[in-house]
Amino acid sequence: MNMIVCVKRVPDTAESEVHIDASGRDIDKSRLSFGINECDNYAVEEAIQIKEKLGGKVTVISLGGKENDEVIRMALAKGGDDAIRLDDPAFAGSDGFAVAKALAAAIKDLEYDIVFTGALADDDGYAVVPVALAELLGVPHATYVKDLEILEDGKRARVGRELEGGLMEYLEIELPCVLGIQTGINEPRYASFKGIKQAAKKEIVVKSAADLGLDPSEVGEAGSWAILEKFSVPEVGEMAEILQGDPEETAAKLAQILKEKGLI
Amino acid sequence: MKDIFVLMEHRRGELRDISLEMLCGASQLGGNVVAVLLGSGVDSFAEKAAGYADKVLYVDDPMFENYNSEAYQKALSALIKEHQPGLVLIGNTAQGVDMAPALAVELGAPLVTDIIALEMEGDKPKPTRQFYGGKLNAHMTLKDAGMYILTVREATFQVGEPTKSGEIVKVENPVKEEITYRKFVEYVEPEVGEVDITQSTMLVGVGRGIREDKNLPIVEELAKVLGADLAASRAVVDAGWLPPDRQVGISGKTVKPKLYLAVGISGAFQHVTGMKGSELIVAINKDPDAPIFSIADYGIVDDLFKVVPKLTEKIKELKGA
């Protein structure tokens, strides 16, 4: 099985305050930590588990600057074989479609049975890349994949997609295909010290838009379906009444409220 | 203004709410609203849709009994090419997201996913969507094109009374060949656990703020003292700290307890969708801008590891008194 895993580097904003920067179209990232997109981490694990079971090769691809190398090397340390980074100033401002075009250009000449991506990105949440990429490559796809089994002939897979309410939809899909992986499909491993040392020596092939045969008008903002015009802070209707004080005081106030409501 | 196509979504014999929501939303935009229904023997869905649409295009074929993105894409693209709508609305659901980007690529139509609000500038949509788990709204400008596709988040539009009686037009299935490369096999229900949180009177919801499973005892203790059950956000279930039957949200359960005490939950809409109907919502989170505070009745902005043990203590005191 030859597999390709697309990974994105994203800021961790789940538990951090997010502030719009001076441009109004981006956020102040100076105090945020970065790491691999959560779904992508599960996608990496899925590819490596299949490689361990059936053999083959895992190629890691990421679009972005040199700062992405950290995320790429971590995937290599876990069991990835080689890596490509798509890096060009022309990629700036790409939406999911423009990203999918760059990925498709990099992938179309590679040999693959499965291309893995995350089902959606933690930052923009577009959920466009796996399905658009499959269409560009002309192969079948499934997204929100939370269960995967390669069938015995090695030419098809049984895929479980997670629907609303946790219902699973099972389908059979022909390889090669693109699968958008949902979190929870497996238990992502931590890289070993040995793996990290080995990954540090591996080459990351860097390709520009021109290397991929892409015109700058096809990628970045120019090649996107939509442009982010501006950010705003969501209007909140009625905010919660925030209880003031130190933990001792706020806990006491809350306990009192719960008592008054007849919940204690 | 050109027609607006709205894709009807159904699953296992039920027309899903998003279908009528989008029809109602589309009706506010001006232009003819055309419900596109791909199904097998679902005349009752066609009739229901007709109450909210100016026309229903209904393809009745066994191919569409269960959802298959490939069959849907082929049928929809053929109907779009024939009827030339200016806007296509599709649910931002596990079905819609699995098809819309491929359709957009095929037709060369700009797509914006997961929209939460929509205005029109002439024929061109001006959608709003969210970034960073709902912490920011993003105002999007689409490229100029003859047709646009949007996927719409559930509950973006409200369903009103049926005021229309659109003509139901049965059309021949434009998809002639069998789809062999992707086939529906079966549905598998989620496993049932020991506690049914949809029946719980009180829930303590645990989110990623708990950081490690070894920290769970502090919320378990709180839940025990309150007489509440534990619920969880997706992150906590994915990490294996609590079982899947405790998950609240779009891919989990919808709960409406008397009290939902959200601990270390930021409040991404995927979670909020499953618990916003709770009678009393209280949130403890260190980020003052966490979206959870906009739906909570009471909030404490502080370190949960400091507040939760104190809260347990105070409740114990009150219970003892």
XYZ file of C-alpha atoms in Angstrom:
585
model
C 0.000 0.000 0.000
C 1.451 3.331 -0.972
C -0.050 6.125 0.998
C 0.125 9.879 1.032
C -0.801 11.909 4.093
C -1.554 15.612 3.826
C -0.895 17.525 7.018
C -1.587 21.114 8.030
C 0.104 23.207 10.668
C -2.445 25.178 12.684
C -2.460 27.439 15.722
C -3.858 25.898 18.871
C -6.771 28.171 19.700
C -9.032 25.745 21.555
C -8.014 27.134 24.907
C -6.442 30.429 23.974
C -7.848 33.877 23.455
C -8.020 34.814 19.782
C -7.450 38.425 18.737
C -7.963 39.936 15.297
C -4.786 41.638 14.025
C -4.404 45.094 12.447
C -5.195 43.811 8.945
C -8.612 42.666 10.119
C -8.178 39.521 8.015
C -5.913 37.487 10.249
C -5.296 36.864 13.922
C -2.438 37.813 16.172
C -0.462 34.577 16.261
C 2.470 35.856 18.294
C 1.352 34.195 21.501
C -0.155 31.029 20.073
C 1.466 27.632 19.931
C 1.302 25.646 16.700
C 1.023 22.003 15.899
C -0.457 19.443 13.551
C -4.161 19.799 12.754
C -6.004 17.360 14.993
C -7.711 15.236 12.291
C -4.430 15.111 10.360
C -2.714 13.573 13.363
C -5.213 10.702 13.201
C -4.691 10.493 9.422
C -0.941 10.053 9.939
C -1.563 7.299 12.478
C -3.997 5.514 10.169
C -1.494 5.504 7.300
C 1.310 4.238 9.514
C -0.851 1.472 10.984
C -1.742 0.261 7.482
C 1.905 0.362 6.458
C 2.846 -1.698 9.518
C 0.189 -4.264 8.664
C 0.418 -4.456 4.884
C 3.765 -2.885 4.044
C 4.320 -0.005 1.652
C 5.365 3.582 1.916
C 3.991 6.722 3.540
C 4.703 10.110 1.964
C 3.950 13.214 4.004
C 2.892 16.391 2.197
C 2.320 19.806 3.723
C 1.691 23.218 2.260
C 3.464 26.074 3.988
C 6.774 27.637 4.916
C 9.801 26.193 6.684
C 7.942 26.359 9.991
C 5.912 23.374 8.758
C 9.007 21.174 8.863
C 8.436 20.531 12.549
C 5.002 19.048 11.829
C 6.341 17.091 8.848
C 9.284 15.679 10.813
C 7.009 14.528 13.597
C 4.983 12.526 11.044
C 8.229 11.117 9.645
C 9.381 10.226 13.160
C 6.236 8.178 13.678
C 6.858 6.122 10.558
C 6.579 8.309 7.468
C 9.112 7.536 4.736
C 9.534 10.726 2.801
C 8.180 14.230 2.642
C 7.294 17.050 0.301
C 6.627 20.633 1.322
C 4.756 22.903 -1.068
C 6.119 26.371 -0.512
C 5.555 29.469 -2.576
C 4.561 33.059 -1.753
C 1.813 32.579 -4.350
C 0.053 30.089 -2.020
C -0.753 32.805 0.528
C -4.457 33.229 1.228
C -5.415 29.879 -0.315
C -8.841 28.533 0.587
C -9.584 24.803 0.607
C -9.958 24.719 -3.167
C -6.624 26.416 -3.850
C -4.924 24.111 -1.341
C -6.520 21.086 -3.014
C -5.202 22.254 -6.404
C -1.655 22.519 -5.095
C -1.914 19.112 -3.411
C -3.394 17.528 -6.537
C -0.546 18.903 -8.631
C 1.973 17.369 -6.235
C 0.167 14.034 -5.924
C -1.003 13.313 -9.471
C 2.305 11.858 -10.640
C 2.988 9.847 -7.482
C 1.998 6.223 -7.076
C -0.630 5.861 -4.399
C -3.383 3.605 -3.178
C -4.803 5.965 -0.583
C -4.431 9.689 0.016
C -5.264 10.609 3.591
C -6.193 14.076 4.759
C -7.946 15.316 7.868
C -11.712 15.718 7.455
C -11.514 19.395 8.394
C -9.072 21.980 9.657
C -9.167 23.296 13.215
C -8.526 26.867 12.068
C -10.764 27.548 9.038
C -13.049 24.514 9.329
C -13.636 24.456 5.571
C -13.759 20.630 5.253
C -13.152 21.061 1.519
C -9.733 19.523 0.837
C -10.380 15.743 0.820
C -13.464 15.874 -1.394
C -12.160 18.560 -3.766
C -8.791 16.782 -4.003
C -10.468 13.502 -4.982
C -12.430 15.256 -7.715
C -9.251 16.904 -9.033
C -7.414 13.561 -9.028
C -10.395 11.758 -10.550
C -10.625 9.113 -7.825
C -13.425 8.190 -5.389
C -13.503 9.603 -1.883
C -15.153 9.449 1.496
C -14.915 11.939 4.315
C -15.653 11.917 8.060
C -14.038 8.464 7.985
C -13.901 6.923 11.445
C -13.378 3.268 10.572
C -11.263 1.745 7.831
C -10.442 -1.768 6.748
C -8.512 -2.683 3.610
C -10.313 -5.630 2.051
C -8.425 -8.794 1.175
C -7.973 -8.123 -2.492
C -6.166 -4.892 -1.599
C -8.171 -3.085 -4.228
C -11.091 -2.017 -2.121
C -11.711 -0.728 1.382
C -14.583 -0.904 3.810
C -15.048 2.599 5.144
C -17.151 3.785 8.077
C -18.268 7.409 7.919
C -19.451 9.134 11.075
C -22.834 10.806 10.628
C -24.860 13.023 12.941
C -25.771 11.367 16.209
C -22.804 8.997 15.977
C -24.527 6.764 13.422
C -21.977 5.030 11.192
C -22.485 4.725 7.443
C -20.479 1.877 5.935
C -19.522 1.792 2.305
C -17.178 -0.060 0.009
C -14.849 2.051 -2.033
C -12.355 1.245 -4.767
C -8.695 2.165 -4.414
C -7.008 4.421 -5.233
C -9.093 6.900 -3.293
C -8.948 9.915 -0.997
C -10.134 9.539 2.588
C -10.869 12.445 4.939
C -10.153 11.158 8.424
C -12.202 12.104 11.468
C -10.736 12.275 14.970
C -11.151 9.196 17.146
C -10.509 6.622 14.387
C -7.413 5.363 16.216
C -5.062 6.237 19.039
C -2.287 8.405 17.634
C 1.102 7.328 18.911
C 3.878 9.489 20.259
C 7.064 9.546 18.245
C 9.942 7.575 19.714
C 13.248 9.238 20.503
C 14.889 7.028 17.888
C 12.263 7.964 15.335
C 12.767 11.663 16.001
C 16.539 11.296 15.554
C 16.094 9.458 12.261
C 13.494 11.905 10.990
C 15.842 14.836 11.626
C 18.163 13.475 8.930
C 15.516 12.924 6.289
C 15.245 15.224 3.319
C 12.103 17.289 2.873
C 11.664 18.011 -0.832
C 10.462 21.589 -1.356
C 8.376 22.418 -4.405
C 7.227 25.807 -5.679
C 4.113 26.570 -7.707
C 6.276 26.551 -10.840
C 7.739 23.135 -9.895
C 4.173 21.866 -9.709
C 3.301 23.365 -13.075
C 0.856 25.783 -11.465
C 0.334 29.341 -12.612
C 0.179 31.848 -9.722
C -3.377 32.708 -10.840
C -4.481 29.146 -9.986
C -3.385 29.236 -6.354
C -3.485 31.547 -3.350
C -6.223 34.167 -3.180
C -6.310 34.424 -6.983
C -7.113 30.725 -7.322
C -9.513 30.490 -4.382
C -13.288 30.237 -4.531
C -13.639 32.836 -1.844
C -11.601 35.433 -0.031
C -11.822 36.253 3.611
C -12.821 39.897 3.556
C -12.709 40.527 7.268
C -13.046 38.931 10.670
C -15.435 40.094 13.339
C -16.050 38.998 16.895
C -19.355 37.096 17.004
C -22.146 39.135 18.489
C -23.270 37.597 21.671
C -26.910 37.929 22.515
C -27.140 37.526 26.214
C -23.811 36.786 27.816
C -23.613 34.608 30.875
C -23.635 36.408 34.183
C -19.980 36.067 35.116
C -19.494 35.419 38.814
C -16.745 37.590 40.253
C -14.158 36.800 42.894
C -11.468 34.273 43.724
C -12.231 30.544 43.358
C -13.469 30.380 46.947
C -15.987 33.173 46.302
C -17.114 32.143 42.809
C -17.588 28.529 43.915
C -19.652 29.684 46.910
C -21.793 31.952 44.716
C -22.411 29.187 42.203
C -23.287 26.651 44.875
C -25.787 29.155 46.297
C -27.355 29.695 42.845
C -27.702 25.945 42.342
C -29.372 25.692 45.745
C -31.812 28.502 44.935
C -32.706 26.763 41.692
C -33.511 23.621 43.654
C -30.678 21.662 42.095
C -28.936 20.904 45.387
C -32.821 36.698 -10.037
C -32.110 33.121 -11.094
C -33.564 30.083 -9.354
C -32.207 28.818 -6.068
C -31.706 25.065 -5.842
C -32.003 23.528 -2.395
C -30.899 19.916 -1.953
C -33.269 17.911 0.216
C -31.517 15.703 2.732
C -33.053 12.527 4.065
C -31.860 9.456 5.881
C -33.552 6.207 6.840
C -37.042 7.315 5.956
C -36.846 10.789 7.443
C -36.603 14.155 5.771
C -33.928 15.912 7.807
C -34.641 19.311 9.399
C -31.893 21.033 7.432
C -33.951 20.552 4.247
C -36.871 22.717 5.322
C -34.562 25.143 7.127
C -32.740 25.837 3.867
C -35.997 26.171 1.906
C -37.181 28.797 4.412
C -33.817 30.583 4.263
C -33.858 30.555 0.466
C -37.366 32.016 0.411
C -36.070 35.152 2.119
C -33.527 35.791 -0.648
C -35.909 36.444 -3.540
C -35.971 34.246 -6.611
C -37.744 30.965 -7.231
C -36.956 28.300 -4.688
C -36.574 24.838 -6.211
C -36.352 21.848 -3.866
C -34.281 19.052 -5.404
C -35.256 15.686 -4.016
C -33.291 12.556 -4.866
C -34.916 9.520 -3.266
C -36.739 6.285 -3.691
C -40.467 6.227 -2.994
C -40.367 9.383 -0.906
C -43.489 11.109 -2.268
C -44.346 12.357 1.211
C -41.042 14.288 1.334
C -41.888 15.857 -2.025
C -45.269 16.955 -0.667
C -43.698 18.355 2.478
C -41.067 20.251 0.493
C -43.757 21.636 -1.823
C -45.181 23.570 1.131
C -41.959 25.567 1.294
C -40.843 25.664 -2.353
C -42.004 27.126 -5.654
C -41.141 23.885 -7.376
C -39.947 20.408 -6.408
C -37.720 18.474 -8.787
C -38.122 14.880 -7.708
C -35.994 12.019 -9.003
C -37.549 8.771 -7.791
C -35.072 5.941 -8.223
C -33.853 3.037 -6.041
C -30.329 4.385 -6.624
C -31.156 7.148 -4.138
C -32.605 5.072 -1.332
C -29.419 5.566 0.660
C -27.006 8.410 0.271
C -24.106 7.942 -2.113
C -22.100 11.084 -2.809
C -21.111 9.883 -6.289
C -24.695 9.218 -7.407
C -25.874 12.474 -5.831
C -23.130 14.481 -7.534
C -23.916 13.031 -10.949
C -27.657 13.649 -10.631
C -27.289 17.123 -9.173
C -24.757 18.282 -11.731
C -27.014 17.086 -14.573
C -30.018 18.919 -13.112
C -27.959 22.065 -12.530
C -26.656 22.057 -16.099
C -30.194 21.696 -17.376
C -31.897 24.288 -15.169
C -29.045 26.774 -14.591
C -29.819 27.973 -11.051
C -27.856 30.950 -9.708
C -27.373 29.494 -6.242
C -27.304 25.980 -4.805
C -27.807 25.370 -1.090
C -26.663 22.073 0.442
C -26.638 21.090 4.116
C -23.294 21.345 5.864
C -23.814 17.843 7.142
C -22.004 14.528 6.876
C -23.882 14.042 3.601
C -23.463 17.524 2.150
C -19.806 17.944 3.039
C -19.077 14.579 1.415
C -20.352 15.854 -1.947
C -20.448 19.648 -2.296
C -16.702 20.281 -2.843
C -16.560 17.693 -5.642
C -19.653 19.187 -7.265
C -18.140 22.668 -7.047
C -14.888 21.498 -8.641
C -16.780 19.695 -11.397
C -18.988 22.674 -12.230
C -16.357 25.357 -11.646
C -18.709 27.035 -9.184
C -17.316 28.892 -6.168
C -18.206 27.169 -2.884
C -18.241 28.441 0.671
C -18.874 25.811 3.344
C -20.526 25.910 6.731
C -22.187 29.298 6.435
C -24.056 30.710 9.437
C -25.587 33.803 7.822
C -26.348 34.922 4.301
C -27.039 38.183 2.521
C -27.318 38.779 -1.201
C -25.725 41.514 -3.301
C -27.756 41.152 -6.449
C -27.179 37.594 -7.631
C -24.102 37.164 -5.487
C -24.188 35.702 -2.007
C -22.290 37.338 0.859
C -21.970 34.561 3.415
C -20.629 34.617 6.943
C -18.919 31.574 8.422
C -16.825 30.867 11.481
C -13.151 30.284 12.148
C -11.291 28.959 15.172
C -14.076 26.858 16.609
C -16.568 29.726 16.579
C -14.310 32.296 18.198
C -14.423 34.566 15.129
C -16.861 35.260 12.326
C -15.387 35.475 8.830
C -17.099 37.585 6.173
C -16.453 35.973 2.819
C -16.343 37.405 -0.692
C -16.899 34.895 -3.471
C -15.302 35.040 -6.897
C -17.670 36.307 -9.609
C -19.374 33.410 -11.324
C -22.653 32.405 -12.936
C -23.527 30.085 -10.089
C -22.541 29.713 -6.465
C -22.733 26.806 -4.020
C -23.068 27.189 -0.261
C -23.260 24.563 2.462
C -25.428 25.735 5.318
C -24.921 24.951 8.982
C -27.856 23.313 10.720
C -30.237 25.705 12.528
C -28.972 28.726 10.556
C -32.529 29.294 9.344
C -35.768 28.715 11.213
C -38.576 26.622 9.804
C -41.854 28.555 9.592
C -45.315 27.549 8.462
C -45.719 26.062 4.978
C -47.064 28.926 2.848
C -46.310 27.676 -0.647
C -47.663 24.873 -2.780
C -44.974 24.294 -5.345
C -45.520 22.063 -8.311
C -43.976 18.599 -7.888
C -42.191 17.683 -11.101
C -41.031 14.089 -11.369
C -37.946 13.955 -13.534
C -36.194 10.988 -15.032
C -33.014 9.895 -13.267
C -30.202 11.518 -15.247
C -27.732 8.941 -13.885
C -27.791 5.992 -16.232
C -24.793 3.937 -15.178
C -24.440 2.009 -11.946
C -21.907 3.468 -9.525
C -19.515 0.588 -8.864
C -16.577 2.360 -7.261
C -18.444 3.471 -4.170
C -21.299 1.458 -2.721
C -23.444 1.915 0.357
C -23.253 -1.168 2.591
C -25.063 -0.571 5.876
C -25.735 1.683 8.847
C -24.346 0.719 12.232
C -25.889 2.244 15.360
C -23.592 3.663 18.022
C -23.037 1.408 21.008
C -25.333 1.824 23.983
C -23.563 2.396 27.282
C -24.536 1.899 30.921
C -25.811 5.459 31.424
C -28.231 7.143 29.029
C -27.232 10.804 29.383
C -30.294 11.949 27.429
C -32.303 10.906 30.511
C -30.040 12.533 33.111
C -31.443 15.366 35.239
C -28.049 16.933 35.716
C -24.884 16.640 33.699
C -21.319 17.729 34.295
C -19.817 18.128 30.827
C -16.059 17.690 30.622
C -13.964 19.240 27.893
C -10.400 19.368 26.755
C -9.584 21.784 29.569
C -9.287 18.757 31.839
C -5.984 18.062 30.004
C -5.342 14.480 31.178
C -7.458 11.535 32.214
C -5.703 11.466 35.551
C -7.477 14.766 36.294
C -10.921 13.227 35.821
C -11.452 12.434 39.523
C -12.012 16.115 40.339
C -15.025 16.283 38.003
C -16.181 12.796 38.995
C -16.222 13.972 42.590
C -18.228 17.082 41.633
C -20.720 14.989 39.652
C -21.073 12.555 42.551
C -21.759 15.285 45.087
C -24.300 16.911 42.757
C -25.940 13.632 41.829
C -25.119 14.346 38.196
C -23.815 12.142 35.401
C -20.686 12.879 33.428
C -20.924 13.990 29.813
C -18.070 14.863 27.482
C -16.979 16.891 24.509
C -15.617 15.164 21.428
C -11.975 15.739 22.416
C -12.399 13.867 25.692
C -14.063 10.910 23.956
C -11.501 10.836 21.128
C -8.764 10.664 23.738
C -10.501 7.659 25.267
C -10.978 9.311 28.673
C -14.732 8.782 28.630
C -16.756 6.323 26.517
C -18.505 7.427 23.280
C -22.000 7.164 24.789
C -21.093 10.189 26.976
C -20.427 12.437 23.981
C -22.682 15.470 23.612
C -22.957 17.283 20.286
C -23.594 16.812 16.594
C -21.895 13.413 16.409
C -23.037 12.483 19.872
C -26.193 12.988 21.875
C -28.602 15.866 22.269
C -29.330 16.475 25.933
C -31.744 18.742 27.790
C -31.024 18.299 31.481
C -32.116 20.690 34.236
C -28.456 21.590 34.739
C -25.542 21.373 32.337
C -22.318 22.331 34.048
C -19.659 22.730 31.347
C -16.148 22.329 32.721
C -13.223 23.204 30.449
C -15.450 23.233 27.369
C -14.835 26.099 24.936
C -18.226 25.745 23.289
C -17.591 24.997 19.626
C -20.950 24.784 17.885
C -20.541 21.013 17.366
C -20.833 20.629 21.135
C -23.274 23.463 21.803
C -25.768 22.033 19.306
C -26.171 19.047 21.608
C -26.710 20.883 24.907
C -28.088 24.368 24.248
C -31.580 23.196 25.149
C -30.542 22.545 28.758
C -32.623 24.446 31.321
C -29.687 25.964 33.191
C -26.214 26.175 31.697
C -23.183 27.013 33.798
C -19.671 27.231 32.361
C -16.267 27.181 33.983
C -13.487 28.150 31.572
C -10.310 30.190 31.795
C -10.812 31.925 28.426
C -13.205 34.875 28.920
C -13.961 34.859 25.173
C -14.854 31.167 25.052
C -18.103 30.850 23.027
C -19.618 28.725 25.800
C -20.196 31.918 27.836
C -22.529 33.281 25.179
C -24.992 30.450 25.749
C -24.402 29.921 29.468
C -26.620 31.492 32.138
C -23.788 31.744 34.643
C -20.060 31.636 34.123
C -16.855 31.483 36.088
C -13.758 32.686 34.261
C -10.975 30.922 36.087
C -8.776 27.857 36.304
C -11.066 24.852 36.559
C -8.511 23.027 38.700
C -8.958 25.716 41.362
C -12.703 26.246 41.030
C -14.036 22.699 40.706
C -12.660 21.334 44.009
C -13.953 24.449 45.799
C -17.351 24.027 44.192
C -17.500 20.393 45.283
C -16.663 21.509 48.801
C -19.314 24.261 48.851
C -22.003 21.943 47.524
C -21.106 19.385 50.168
C -21.459 22.095 52.830
C -24.867 23.182 51.525
C -26.057 19.610 51.303
C -24.910 18.965 54.852
C -26.681 22.098 56.120
